[in-house]
Amino acid sequence: MIFEIHRAKNGHILKIIDKKDNSSKHEEIVYQEKYDDEVECFAEFLRYLDEEYGPTTSRYSEKRIHIIVKPGDKFDPTSGSGRQH
């Protein structure tokens, strides 16, 4: 499989080409940026890619891909910004 990602005006387009099939068929997946929570939206896009195209794993696997959203190491929840005071 070949994965190509292209920037679009409001997000990204992922083109998936299966080289096993000699036809010109391909699949496109769109990630649209949402301004209310773009980080969580992109994490959900990555989770979808992992589920559909990533390696098969389970809770009992030695290694597993786990996508989470967490605050930056310099984030100060009292000020709401990542700047140190």
Coordinates of N, CA and C in Angstrom, one line a residue:
M1 N 0.8 -1.2 0.0 CA 0.0 0.0 0.0 C 0.9 1.2 0.0
I2 N 0.4 2.2 -0.7 CA 1.0 3.6 -0.7 C 0.1 4.6 0.0
F3 N 0.6 5.4 0.9 CA -0.2 6.4 1.5 C 0.4 7.7 1.1
E4 N -0.5 8.6 0.6 CA -0.1 10.0 0.2 C -1.0 10.9 1.0
I5 N -0.4 11.9 1.6 CA -1.2 12.9 2.3 C -0.9 14.3 1.7
H6 N -2.0 15.0 1.5 CA -2.0 16.3 0.8 C -2.7 17.3 1.7
R7 N -2.2 18.5 1.8 CA -2.9 19.5 2.5 C -4.0 20.1 1.7
A8 N -5.1 20.3 2.3 CA -6.3 21.0 1.6 C -6.5 22.3 2.3
K9 N -7.4 23.1 1.8 CA -7.6 24.4 2.4 C -8.1 24.3 3.8
N10 N -8.9 23.3 4.1 CA -9.5 23.2 5.5 C -9.1 21.8 6.1
G11 N -8.0 21.2 5.8 CA -7.6 20.0 6.4 C -6.6 19.2 5.6
H12 N -6.8 17.9 5.5 CA -5.8 17.0 4.8 C -6.6 16.0 4.0
I13 N -6.1 15.5 3.0 CA -6.6 14.4 2.2 C -5.6 13.3 2.2
L14 N -6.0 12.1 2.6 CA -5.1 10.9 2.6 C -5.6 10.0 1.4
K15 N -4.6 9.8 0.5 CA -4.9 8.9 -0.6 C -4.2 7.6 -0.4
I16 N -5.0 6.5 -0.5 CA -4.5 5.1 -0.2 C -4.6 4.4 -1.5
I17 N -3.4 3.9 -2.0 CA -3.3 3.1 -3.2 C -2.8 1.7 -2.9
D18 N -3.6 0.7 -3.3 CA -3.3 -0.7 -3.1 C -2.5 -1.2 -4.2
K19 N -1.2 -1.4 -4.1 CA -0.3 -1.8 -5.2 C -0.6 -3.3 -5.6
K20 N -1.2 -4.1 -4.7 CA -1.6 -5.4 -5.1 C -2.5 -5.5 -6.3
D21 N -3.4 -4.5 -6.3 CA -4.4 -4.4 -7.4 C -3.7 -3.5 -8.5
N22 N -3.6 -4.0 -9.7 CA -3.0 -3.3 -10.8 C -3.9 -2.2 -11.5
S23 N -5.1 -2.0 -10.9 CA -6.0 -1.0 -11.5 C -5.6 0.3 -10.9
S24 N -6.3 1.4 -11.3 CA -6.0 2.7 -10.8 C -6.9 3.1 -9.7
K25 N -7.6 2.1 -9.1 CA -8.5 2.4 -7.9 C -7.7 2.8 -6.7
H26 N -8.3 3.7 -6.0 CA -7.7 4.2 -4.8 C -8.8 4.7 -3.9
E27 N -8.4 4.9 -2.6 CA -9.4 5.3 -1.6 C -8.9 6.7 -1.1
E28 N -9.8 7.6 -0.8 CA -9.4 8.9 -0.2 C -10.1 9.1 1.1
I29 N -9.4 9.5 2.1 CA -10.0 9.8 3.4 C -9.7 11.3 3.7
V30 N -10.7 12.0 4.1 CA -10.6 13.4 4.4 C -10.6 13.7 5.9
Y31 N -9.7 14.5 6.3 CA -9.7 15.0 7.7 C -9.9 16.5 7.6
Q32 N -11.1 16.9 8.1 CA -11.4 18.3 8.1 C -11.1 19.0 9.4
E33 N -10.4 20.1 9.4 CA -10.0 20.8 10.6 C -11.3 21.4 11.1
K34 N -11.5 21.3 12.4 CA -12.6 22.0 13.1 C -12.0 22.9 14.1
Y35 N -12.3 24.1 14.2 CA -11.7 25.1 15.0 C -12.1 25.0 16.5
D36 N -13.1 24.3 16.8 CA -13.5 24.2 18.2 C -12.6 23.2 19.0
D37 N -12.1 22.1 18.3 CA -11.2 21.2 19.0 C -10.4 20.5 17.9
E38 N -9.5 21.2 17.2 CA -8.8 20.6 16.1 C -7.8 19.5 16.6
V39 N -7.3 19.5 17.8 CA -6.4 18.5 18.3 C -7.1 17.2 18.5
E40 N -8.3 17.2 19.1 CA -9.0 16.0 19.3 C -9.5 15.4 18.0
C41 N -9.9 16.3 17.0 CA -10.3 15.9 15.7 C -9.2 15.1 15.0
F42 N -8.0 15.7 15.1 CA -6.8 15.0 14.4 C -6.5 13.7 15.1
A43 N -6.6 13.7 16.4 CA -6.3 12.4 17.1 C -7.4 11.3 16.7
E44 N -8.6 11.7 16.5 CA -9.6 10.8 16.1 C -9.3 10.3 14.6
F45 N -8.8 11.2 13.8 CA -8.4 10.8 12.4 C -7.2 9.7 12.5
L46 N -6.3 9.9 13.4 CA -5.2 9.0 13.6 C -5.7 7.7 14.1
R47 N -6.7 7.7 15.1 CA -7.2 6.5 15.6 C -7.9 5.7 14.5
Y48 N -8.6 6.4 13.6 CA -9.3 5.7 12.5 C -8.3 5.0 11.6
L49 N -7.2 5.7 11.3 CA -6.1 5.1 10.4 C -5.5 3.9 11.1
D50 N -5.3 4.0 12.4 CA -4.7 2.9 13.1 C -5.7 1.7 13.1
E51 N -7.0 1.9 13.3 CA -7.9 0.8 13.3 C -8.1 0.2 11.9
E52 N -8.1 1.0 10.9 CA -8.4 0.5 9.5 C -7.1 0.0 8.8
Y53 N -5.9 0.6 9.1 CA -4.7 0.3 8.3 C -3.5 -0.1 9.2
G54 N -3.6 0.0 10.4 CA -2.5 -0.3 11.3 C -2.4 -1.8 11.6
P55 N -1.3 -2.2 12.3 CA -1.1 -3.6 12.5 C -2.2 -4.1 13.5
T56 N -2.6 -5.3 13.4 CA -3.6 -5.9 14.2 C -3.0 -6.2 15.6
T57 N -3.6 -5.6 16.6 CA -3.1 -5.8 18.0 C -4.3 -5.9 18.9
S58 N -4.1 -6.3 20.1 CA -5.2 -6.3 21.1 C -4.6 -5.9 22.5
R59 N -5.4 -5.9 23.5 CA -5.0 -5.5 24.8 C -3.9 -6.4 25.3
Y60 N -3.7 -7.6 24.8 CA -2.8 -8.6 25.2 C -1.5 -8.6 24.4
S61 N -1.4 -7.7 23.4 CA -0.2 -7.6 22.5 C 1.0 -7.1 23.3
E62 N 2.2 -7.5 22.9 CA 3.4 -7.0 23.5 C 3.6 -5.5 23.2
K63 N 3.3 -5.1 22.0 CA 3.3 -3.7 21.6 C 2.0 -3.3 21.0
R64 N 1.6 -2.1 21.3 CA 0.3 -1.6 20.8 C 0.4 -0.1 20.6
I65 N -0.2 0.4 19.5 CA -0.3 1.8 19.2 C -1.4 2.4 20.0
H66 N -1.2 3.4 20.8 CA -2.2 4.1 21.6 C -2.1 5.6 21.4
I67 N -3.1 6.2 20.9 CA -3.2 7.6 20.6 C -4.0 8.3 21.6
I68 N -3.3 9.2 22.3 CA -4.0 10.0 23.4 C -3.7 11.5 23.2
V69 N -4.6 12.3 23.8 CA -4.4 13.7 23.8 C -4.1 14.1 25.2
K70 N -3.0 14.8 25.4 CA -2.7 15.3 26.8 C -2.1 16.6 26.7
P71 N -2.1 17.4 27.8 CA -1.5 18.7 27.9 C 0.0 18.7 27.7
G72 N 0.5 19.8 27.2 CA 1.9 20.0 27.0 C 2.6 20.0 28.3
D73 N 3.9 19.6 28.3 CA 4.7 19.6 29.6 C 4.8 20.9 30.3
K74 N 4.7 22.0 29.5 CA 4.8 23.3 30.1 C 3.4 24.0 30.3
F75 N 2.3 23.3 30.0 CA 1.0 23.9 30.2 C 0.7 24.2 31.6
D76 N 0.2 25.4 31.9 CA -0.2 25.8 33.2 C -1.7 25.9 33.2
P77 N -2.4 25.0 33.8 CA -3.9 25.1 33.8 C -4.5 26.3 34.5
T78 N -3.7 26.9 35.4 CA -4.3 28.1 36.1 C -4.3 29.3 35.2
S79 N -3.4 29.4 34.2 CA -3.4 30.5 33.3 C -4.0 30.2 32.0
G80 N -4.1 28.9 31.7 CA -4.7 28.5 30.4 C -3.8 28.6 29.2
S81 N -2.5 28.8 29.5 CA -1.5 28.9 28.4 C -0.3 28.1 28.7
G82 N 0.5 27.9 27.8 CA 1.8 27.1 28.0 C 2.9 28.0 28.4
R83 N 2.7 29.2 28.7 CA 3.8 30.1 29.0 C 4.1 30.0 30.5
Q84 N 5.4 30.0 30.8 CA 5.8 30.0 32.2 C 5.8 31.5 32.7
H85 N 5.5 31.7 33.9 CA 5.4 33.0 34.5 C 6.5 33.2 35.5

